[in-house]
Amino acid sequence: MTALLQIKGLGAGYGRADVLHAADLAVAEGGVTALLGANGAGKTTTLRAICGLIRRSGSIRFGGAALEELSTEDIARLGIAHVPEGRGTFQRMTVAENLNLGAMSRRDTGQIKADMTKVYDYFPILEERRAQVAGLLSGGEQQMLAIGRALMLRPRLILLDEPSFGLAPLVVRNLFAILTRVRREENVAMLIVEQNAALALALADVAYLLETGRVVLSGAAGAFAQNERVRSAYLGA
């Protein structure tokens, strides 16, 4: 498959401290890439660097466009949606208002209502709660809202940072089933950071392993699941 996102020699950090060191990775058009690693390995930093939220160096190309000099707003307009760890919903705004915010950068206003209907089809509970403020939703509902808001951008790529964090196992399974459906029906690519490595690898085509800011292993997700190093450290096998 053609690479939609191609990263080469990515360095990134906060202040003077470097967290990522010459990392290379790619996400295929319509594909799912999993980024695994221990806490502090640089996974969240990678997503923030792609979005232009932190200091970065190296080459980041998306659909042929260089992202290094673009603002976060311009990067979003190109079709990259970011679902941060902790969901990032606007707590005092309603579900419907949160979803509409996701479409703020779009110019095809006539399609926004149809896309809202589609999001409600993926997440029926959000339609039931559409007039409720986000701060009163459960953790799982807030995660659904964060993903729904990302979909309202009509993205080509969604960056997902720990989507299962703090959620009950049944909620997590349902959420990943919906992500599988979204991937299939929308042909949207995903780069997913997830501590539940088994779930991430089941969804992904390709995986990368980060250790102390460096990519130390990459390959097909199925092969990752059989790798002894990955199995012992991340799959509990």
PDB file of C-alpha atoms in Angstrom:
ATOM      1  CA  MET A   1       0.000   0.000   0.000  1.00  0.00           C
ATOM      2  CA  THR A   2       1.069   3.575  -0.640  1.00  0.00           C
ATOM      3  CA  ALA A   3       2.421   5.466   2.364  1.00  0.00           C
ATOM      4  CA  LEU A   4       0.093   8.257   3.424  1.00  0.00           C
ATOM      5  CA  LEU A   5       2.338   9.365   6.285  1.00  0.00           C
ATOM      6  CA  GLN A   6       6.096   8.981   5.920  1.00  0.00           C
ATOM      7  CA  ILE A   7       8.401   9.983   8.774  1.00  0.00           C
ATOM      8  CA  LYS A   8      12.181   9.914   8.487  1.00  0.00           C
ATOM      9  CA  GLY A   9      14.757  10.878  11.069  1.00  0.00           C
ATOM     10  CA  LEU A  10      12.193  12.353  13.454  1.00  0.00           C
ATOM     11  CA  GLY A  11      13.630  14.051  16.487  1.00  0.00           C
ATOM     12  CA  ALA A  12      11.389  15.750  19.038  1.00  0.00           C
ATOM     13  CA  GLY A  13      11.360  16.934  22.603  1.00  0.00           C
ATOM     14  CA  TYR A  14      10.406  19.473  25.191  1.00  0.00           C
ATOM     15  CA  GLY A  15      12.619  22.451  25.974  1.00  0.00           C
ATOM     16  CA  ARG A  16      16.191  21.271  25.499  1.00  0.00           C
ATOM     17  CA  ALA A  17      15.436  17.633  26.277  1.00  0.00           C
ATOM     18  CA  ASP A  18      15.159  15.234  23.321  1.00  0.00           C
ATOM     19  CA  VAL A  19      12.658  12.388  23.644  1.00  0.00           C
ATOM     20  CA  LEU A  20      12.708  11.009  20.079  1.00  0.00           C
ATOM     21  CA  HIS A  21      15.920  10.234  18.229  1.00  0.00           C
ATOM     22  CA  ALA A  22      15.926   9.795  14.429  1.00  0.00           C
ATOM     23  CA  ALA A  23      12.737   7.739  14.345  1.00  0.00           C
ATOM     24  CA  ASP A  24      11.453   6.357  11.035  1.00  0.00           C
ATOM     25  CA  LEU A  25       7.895   5.105  10.567  1.00  0.00           C
ATOM     26  CA  ALA A  26       5.048   5.080   8.064  1.00  0.00           C
ATOM     27  CA  VAL A  27       1.288   4.711   7.874  1.00  0.00           C
ATOM     28  CA  ALA A  28      -0.265   3.340   4.688  1.00  0.00           C
ATOM     29  CA  GLU A  29      -3.261   4.891   2.957  1.00  0.00           C
ATOM     30  CA  GLY A  30      -6.265   3.333   4.701  1.00  0.00           C
ATOM     31  CA  GLY A  31      -3.994   1.245   6.933  1.00  0.00           C
ATOM     32  CA  VAL A  32      -3.563   0.970  10.691  1.00  0.00           C
ATOM     33  CA  THR A  33      -0.166   1.273  12.329  1.00  0.00           C
ATOM     34  CA  ALA A  34       0.377   0.462  16.014  1.00  0.00           C
ATOM     35  CA  LEU A  35       3.079   2.205  18.035  1.00  0.00           C
ATOM     36  CA  LEU A  36       4.093   0.157  21.076  1.00  0.00           C
ATOM     37  CA  GLY A  37       6.485   0.849  23.904  1.00  0.00           C
ATOM     38  CA  ALA A  38       6.797   1.332  27.635  1.00  0.00           C
ATOM     39  CA  ASN A  39       5.767   4.528  29.407  1.00  0.00           C
ATOM     40  CA  GLY A  40       8.204   7.292  28.521  1.00  0.00           C
ATOM     41  CA  ALA A  41       9.374   5.608  25.305  1.00  0.00           C
ATOM     42  CA  GLY A  42       8.207   8.526  23.145  1.00  0.00           C
ATOM     43  CA  LYS A  43       4.872   7.330  21.793  1.00  0.00           C
ATOM     44  CA  THR A  44       2.785  10.355  22.770  1.00  0.00           C
ATOM     45  CA  THR A  45       5.676  12.598  21.761  1.00  0.00           C
ATOM     46  CA  THR A  46       5.524  11.078  18.268  1.00  0.00           C
ATOM     47  CA  LEU A  47       1.852  11.980  17.878  1.00  0.00           C
ATOM     48  CA  ARG A  48       2.401  15.488  19.208  1.00  0.00           C
ATOM     49  CA  ALA A  49       5.332  15.986  16.839  1.00  0.00           C
ATOM     50  CA  ILE A  50       3.226  14.969  13.838  1.00  0.00           C
ATOM     51  CA  CYS A  51       0.624  17.568  14.843  1.00  0.00           C
ATOM     52  CA  GLY A  52       3.215  20.300  15.306  1.00  0.00           C
ATOM     53  CA  LEU A  53       2.540  20.685  19.020  1.00  0.00           C
ATOM     54  CA  ILE A  54       6.185  20.404  20.112  1.00  0.00           C
ATOM     55  CA  ARG A  55       9.704  21.062  18.870  1.00  0.00           C
ATOM     56  CA  ARG A  56      10.659  18.615  16.128  1.00  0.00           C
ATOM     57  CA  SER A  57      13.208  17.919  13.411  1.00  0.00           C
ATOM     58  CA  GLY A  58      13.474  15.520  10.497  1.00  0.00           C
ATOM     59  CA  SER A  59      11.067  14.854   7.640  1.00  0.00           C
ATOM     60  CA  ILE A  60       7.300  14.388   8.049  1.00  0.00           C
ATOM     61  CA  ARG A  61       5.367  14.026   4.814  1.00  0.00           C
ATOM     62  CA  PHE A  62       1.632  13.520   4.572  1.00  0.00           C
ATOM     63  CA  GLY A  63       0.092  12.804   1.191  1.00  0.00           C
ATOM     64  CA  GLY A  64       3.174  14.366  -0.369  1.00  0.00           C
ATOM     65  CA  ALA A  65       2.983  17.566   1.708  1.00  0.00           C
ATOM     66  CA  ALA A  66       5.801  18.496   4.112  1.00  0.00           C
ATOM     67  CA  LEU A  67       4.397  19.108   7.607  1.00  0.00           C
ATOM     68  CA  GLU A  68       7.527  20.464   9.276  1.00  0.00           C
ATOM     69  CA  GLU A  69       6.742  24.138   8.712  1.00  0.00           C
ATOM     70  CA  LEU A  70       2.949  23.976   8.982  1.00  0.00           C
ATOM     71  CA  SER A  71       0.831  25.146  11.909  1.00  0.00           C
ATOM     72  CA  THR A  72      -1.383  22.752  13.841  1.00  0.00           C
ATOM     73  CA  GLU A  73      -4.422  24.310  12.140  1.00  0.00           C
ATOM     74  CA  ASP A  74      -2.982  23.752   8.664  1.00  0.00           C
ATOM     75  CA  ILE A  75      -2.077  20.179   9.553  1.00  0.00           C
ATOM     76  CA  ALA A  76      -5.676  19.546  10.637  1.00  0.00           C
ATOM     77  CA  ARG A  77      -6.962  21.042   7.383  1.00  0.00           C
ATOM     78  CA  LEU A  78      -4.855  18.541   5.462  1.00  0.00           C
ATOM     79  CA  GLY A  79      -6.873  15.781   7.141  1.00  0.00           C
ATOM     80  CA  ILE A  80      -5.025  14.725  10.311  1.00  0.00           C
ATOM     81  CA  ALA A  81      -7.216  14.367  13.407  1.00  0.00           C
ATOM     82  CA  HIS A  82      -5.695  13.906  16.861  1.00  0.00           C
ATOM     83  CA  VAL A  83      -7.491  12.120  19.705  1.00  0.00           C
ATOM     84  CA  PRO A  84      -5.213  12.868  22.676  1.00  0.00           C
ATOM     85  CA  GLU A  85      -4.754  10.820  25.806  1.00  0.00           C
ATOM     86  CA  GLY A  86      -7.389  11.858  28.307  1.00  0.00           C
ATOM     87  CA  ARG A  87      -9.916  12.452  25.487  1.00  0.00           C
ATOM     88  CA  GLY A  88      -9.682  16.253  25.378  1.00  0.00           C
ATOM     89  CA  THR A  89     -13.419  16.916  25.211  1.00  0.00           C
ATOM     90  CA  PHE A  90     -14.780  20.358  26.039  1.00  0.00           C
ATOM     91  CA  GLN A  91     -16.422  19.579  29.341  1.00  0.00           C
ATOM     92  CA  ARG A  92     -18.892  22.486  29.501  1.00  0.00           C
ATOM     93  CA  MET A  93     -20.085  22.117  25.922  1.00  0.00           C
ATOM     94  CA  THR A  94     -22.778  19.698  24.802  1.00  0.00           C
ATOM     95  CA  VAL A  95     -22.128  16.561  22.800  1.00  0.00           C
ATOM     96  CA  ALA A  96     -23.507  18.209  19.654  1.00  0.00           C
ATOM     97  CA  GLU A  97     -21.377  21.318  20.194  1.00  0.00           C
ATOM     98  CA  ASN A  98     -18.261  19.177  20.637  1.00  0.00           C
ATOM     99  CA  LEU A  99     -18.984  17.350  17.401  1.00  0.00           C
ATOM    100  CA  ASN A 100     -19.566  20.582  15.508  1.00  0.00           C
ATOM    101  CA  LEU A 101     -16.185  21.846  16.715  1.00  0.00           C
ATOM    102  CA  GLY A 102     -14.587  18.931  14.911  1.00  0.00           C
ATOM    103  CA  ALA A 103     -15.908  20.309  11.619  1.00  0.00           C
ATOM    104  CA  MET A 104     -14.787  23.914  12.182  1.00  0.00           C
ATOM    105  CA  SER A 105     -12.020  23.810   9.566  1.00  0.00           C
ATOM    106  CA  ARG A 106     -14.224  22.266   6.871  1.00  0.00           C
ATOM    107  CA  ARG A 107     -15.573  24.215   3.942  1.00  0.00           C
ATOM    108  CA  ASP A 108     -18.129  21.641   2.738  1.00  0.00           C
ATOM    109  CA  THR A 109     -20.754  22.834   5.219  1.00  0.00           C
ATOM    110  CA  GLY A 110     -23.548  21.051   3.362  1.00  0.00           C
ATOM    111  CA  GLN A 111     -22.085  17.667   4.312  1.00  0.00           C
ATOM    112  CA  ILE A 112     -21.621  18.342   8.013  1.00  0.00           C
ATOM    113  CA  LYS A 113     -25.157  17.346   9.012  1.00  0.00           C
ATOM    114  CA  ALA A 114     -24.840  14.072   7.100  1.00  0.00           C
ATOM    115  CA  ASP A 115     -21.541  13.336   8.831  1.00  0.00           C
ATOM    116  CA  MET A 116     -23.092  14.079  12.212  1.00  0.00           C
ATOM    117  CA  THR A 117     -25.739  11.460  11.417  1.00  0.00           C
ATOM    118  CA  LYS A 118     -22.987   9.003  10.519  1.00  0.00           C
ATOM    119  CA  VAL A 119     -21.196   9.616  13.825  1.00  0.00           C
ATOM    120  CA  TYR A 120     -24.457   8.978  15.671  1.00  0.00           C
ATOM    121  CA  ASP A 121     -24.792   5.732  13.725  1.00  0.00           C
ATOM    122  CA  TYR A 122     -21.370   4.615  14.986  1.00  0.00           C
ATOM    123  CA  PHE A 123     -22.091   5.839  18.523  1.00  0.00           C
ATOM    124  CA  PRO A 124     -25.878   5.768  19.193  1.00  0.00           C
ATOM    125  CA  ILE A 125     -25.352   6.753  22.820  1.00  0.00           C
ATOM    126  CA  LEU A 126     -24.013  10.118  21.642  1.00  0.00           C
ATOM    127  CA  GLU A 127     -27.266  10.856  19.849  1.00  0.00           C
ATOM    128  CA  GLU A 128     -29.163  10.066  23.035  1.00  0.00           C
ATOM    129  CA  ARG A 129     -26.823  12.408  24.938  1.00  0.00           C
ATOM    130  CA  ARG A 130     -26.500  15.084  22.231  1.00  0.00           C
ATOM    131  CA  ALA A 131     -27.906  17.883  24.440  1.00  0.00           C
ATOM    132  CA  GLN A 132     -25.916  16.795  27.508  1.00  0.00           C
ATOM    133  CA  VAL A 133     -22.691  18.554  28.512  1.00  0.00           C
ATOM    134  CA  ALA A 134     -19.628  16.416  27.899  1.00  0.00           C
ATOM    135  CA  GLY A 135     -18.455  16.656  31.497  1.00  0.00           C
ATOM    136  CA  LEU A 136     -21.403  14.534  32.625  1.00  0.00           C
ATOM    137  CA  LEU A 137     -20.633  11.657  30.259  1.00  0.00           C
ATOM    138  CA  SER A 138     -18.987   8.453  31.423  1.00  0.00           C
ATOM    139  CA  GLY A 139     -15.354   7.828  30.517  1.00  0.00           C
ATOM    140  CA  GLY A 140     -16.330   5.520  27.677  1.00  0.00           C
ATOM    141  CA  GLU A 141     -18.855   8.001  26.324  1.00  0.00           C
ATOM    142  CA  GLN A 142     -16.263  10.774  26.430  1.00  0.00           C
ATOM    143  CA  GLN A 143     -13.845   8.598  24.453  1.00  0.00           C
ATOM    144  CA  MET A 144     -16.561   7.933  21.888  1.00  0.00           C
ATOM    145  CA  LEU A 145     -17.189  11.679  21.701  1.00  0.00           C
ATOM    146  CA  ALA A 146     -13.492  12.388  21.165  1.00  0.00           C
ATOM    147  CA  ILE A 147     -13.358   9.887  18.299  1.00  0.00           C
ATOM    148  CA  GLY A 148     -16.640  11.180  16.884  1.00  0.00           C
ATOM    149  CA  ARG A 149     -15.295  14.726  16.944  1.00  0.00           C
ATOM    150  CA  ALA A 150     -12.192  13.536  15.082  1.00  0.00           C
ATOM    151  CA  LEU A 151     -14.395  11.894  12.442  1.00  0.00           C
ATOM    152  CA  MET A 152     -16.235  15.195  11.931  1.00  0.00           C
ATOM    153  CA  LEU A 153     -13.029  16.546  10.410  1.00  0.00           C
ATOM    154  CA  ARG A 154     -13.427  13.948   7.634  1.00  0.00           C
ATOM    155  CA  PRO A 155      -9.817  12.930   8.250  1.00  0.00           C
ATOM    156  CA  ARG A 156      -7.535  10.848   6.101  1.00  0.00           C
ATOM    157  CA  LEU A 157      -5.553   9.931   9.232  1.00  0.00           C
ATOM    158  CA  ILE A 158      -6.560   9.672  12.894  1.00  0.00           C
ATOM    159  CA  LEU A 159      -3.903   9.713  15.625  1.00  0.00           C
ATOM    160  CA  LEU A 160      -5.222   7.796  18.645  1.00  0.00           C
ATOM    161  CA  ASP A 161      -3.401   8.134  21.964  1.00  0.00           C
ATOM    162  CA  GLU A 162      -4.323   5.408  24.475  1.00  0.00           C
ATOM    163  CA  PRO A 163      -8.004   5.077  23.498  1.00  0.00           C
ATOM    164  CA  SER A 164      -8.589   2.302  26.060  1.00  0.00           C
ATOM    165  CA  PHE A 165      -7.073   4.171  29.013  1.00  0.00           C
ATOM    166  CA  GLY A 166      -9.227   3.989  32.130  1.00  0.00           C
ATOM    167  CA  LEU A 167     -12.093   2.133  30.465  1.00  0.00           C
ATOM    168  CA  ALA A 168     -13.787  -1.103  31.512  1.00  0.00           C
ATOM    169  CA  PRO A 169     -12.885  -4.193  29.421  1.00  0.00           C
ATOM    170  CA  LEU A 170     -16.349  -4.488  27.839  1.00  0.00           C
ATOM    171  CA  VAL A 171     -16.299  -0.804  26.841  1.00  0.00           C
ATOM    172  CA  VAL A 172     -12.832  -1.252  25.346  1.00  0.00           C
ATOM    173  CA  ARG A 173     -13.910  -4.252  23.263  1.00  0.00           C
ATOM    174  CA  ASN A 174     -16.923  -2.355  21.942  1.00  0.00           C
ATOM    175  CA  LEU A 175     -14.790   0.693  21.170  1.00  0.00           C
ATOM    176  CA  PHE A 176     -12.248  -1.310  19.177  1.00  0.00           C
ATOM    177  CA  ALA A 177     -15.040  -3.065  17.297  1.00  0.00           C
ATOM    178  CA  ILE A 178     -16.297   0.373  16.248  1.00  0.00           C
ATOM    179  CA  LEU A 179     -12.776   1.445  15.241  1.00  0.00           C
ATOM    180  CA  THR A 180     -12.564  -1.653  13.053  1.00  0.00           C
ATOM    181  CA  ARG A 181     -15.854  -0.680  11.426  1.00  0.00           C
ATOM    182  CA  VAL A 182     -14.744   2.935  10.949  1.00  0.00           C
ATOM    183  CA  ARG A 183     -11.522   1.791   9.308  1.00  0.00           C
ATOM    184  CA  ARG A 184     -13.454  -0.465   6.930  1.00  0.00           C
ATOM    185  CA  GLU A 185     -16.283   1.915   6.040  1.00  0.00           C
ATOM    186  CA  GLU A 186     -14.411   5.228   5.954  1.00  0.00           C
ATOM    187  CA  ASN A 187     -11.073   3.958   4.603  1.00  0.00           C
ATOM    188  CA  VAL A 188      -9.407   6.201   7.174  1.00  0.00           C
ATOM    189  CA  ALA A 189      -5.830   5.465   8.227  1.00  0.00           C
ATOM    190  CA  MET A 190      -4.935   5.256  11.918  1.00  0.00           C
ATOM    191  CA  LEU A 191      -1.774   5.564  13.971  1.00  0.00           C
ATOM    192  CA  ILE A 192      -2.596   4.121  17.363  1.00  0.00           C
ATOM    193  CA  VAL A 193      -0.663   4.328  20.623  1.00  0.00           C
ATOM    194  CA  GLU A 194      -2.065   1.743  23.003  1.00  0.00           C
ATOM    195  CA  GLN A 195      -0.852   0.018  26.172  1.00  0.00           C
ATOM    196  CA  ASN A 196      -3.131  -2.933  25.420  1.00  0.00           C
ATOM    197  CA  ALA A 197      -0.763  -4.356  22.846  1.00  0.00           C
ATOM    198  CA  ALA A 198      -2.963  -7.346  22.002  1.00  0.00           C
ATOM    199  CA  LEU A 199      -5.873  -5.100  20.994  1.00  0.00           C
ATOM    200  CA  ALA A 200      -3.632  -2.749  19.050  1.00  0.00           C
ATOM    201  CA  LEU A 201      -1.964  -5.570  17.128  1.00  0.00           C
ATOM    202  CA  ALA A 202      -5.340  -7.176  16.334  1.00  0.00           C
ATOM    203  CA  LEU A 203      -6.470  -3.919  14.711  1.00  0.00           C
ATOM    204  CA  ALA A 204      -3.188  -2.990  13.024  1.00  0.00           C
ATOM    205  CA  ASP A 205      -1.480  -4.044   9.806  1.00  0.00           C
ATOM    206  CA  VAL A 206       1.977  -2.797  10.809  1.00  0.00           C
ATOM    207  CA  ALA A 207       3.625  -2.186  14.171  1.00  0.00           C
ATOM    208  CA  TYR A 208       6.639  -0.338  15.540  1.00  0.00           C
ATOM    209  CA  LEU A 209       8.306  -0.728  18.921  1.00  0.00           C
ATOM    210  CA  LEU A 210       9.814   2.339  20.567  1.00  0.00           C
ATOM    211  CA  GLU A 211      12.400   2.134  23.330  1.00  0.00           C
ATOM    212  CA  THR A 212      13.898   5.295  24.836  1.00  0.00           C
ATOM    213  CA  GLY A 213      12.909   7.325  21.797  1.00  0.00           C
ATOM    214  CA  ARG A 214      14.254   4.962  19.151  1.00  0.00           C
ATOM    215  CA  VAL A 215      12.490   2.499  16.857  1.00  0.00           C
ATOM    216  CA  VAL A 216      14.010  -0.859  17.752  1.00  0.00           C
ATOM    217  CA  LEU A 217      11.609  -3.171  15.905  1.00  0.00           C
ATOM    218  CA  SER A 218       9.128  -2.878  13.053  1.00  0.00           C
ATOM    219  CA  GLY A 219       7.128  -5.192  10.855  1.00  0.00           C
ATOM    220  CA  ALA A 220       3.777  -6.796  10.176  1.00  0.00           C
ATOM    221  CA  ALA A 221       1.472  -6.746  13.190  1.00  0.00           C
ATOM    222  CA  GLY A 222       0.903 -10.502  12.987  1.00  0.00           C
ATOM    223  CA  ALA A 223       4.636 -11.160  13.187  1.00  0.00           C
ATOM    224  CA  PHE A 224       4.881  -8.796  16.163  1.00  0.00           C
ATOM    225  CA  ALA A 225       2.355 -10.858  18.046  1.00  0.00           C
ATOM    226  CA  GLN A 226       4.623 -13.897  17.611  1.00  0.00           C
ATOM    227  CA  ASN A 227       7.883 -12.119  18.483  1.00  0.00           C
ATOM    228  CA  GLU A 228       9.257 -13.396  21.801  1.00  0.00           C
ATOM    229  CA  ARG A 229      10.553  -9.968  22.815  1.00  0.00           C
ATOM    230  CA  VAL A 230       7.135  -8.406  22.261  1.00  0.00           C
ATOM    231  CA  ARG A 231       5.225 -11.322  23.760  1.00  0.00           C
ATOM    232  CA  SER A 232       7.193 -11.327  27.017  1.00  0.00           C
ATOM    233  CA  ALA A 233       7.228  -7.539  27.497  1.00  0.00           C
ATOM    234  CA  TYR A 234       3.828  -6.472  26.165  1.00  0.00           C
ATOM    235  CA  LEU A 235       1.556  -9.465  25.739  1.00  0.00           C
ATOM    236  CA  GLY A 236       2.182 -11.203  29.040  1.00  0.00           C
ATOM    237  CA  ALA A 237       3.203 -14.422  27.306  1.00  0.00           C
TER     238      ALA A 237
END
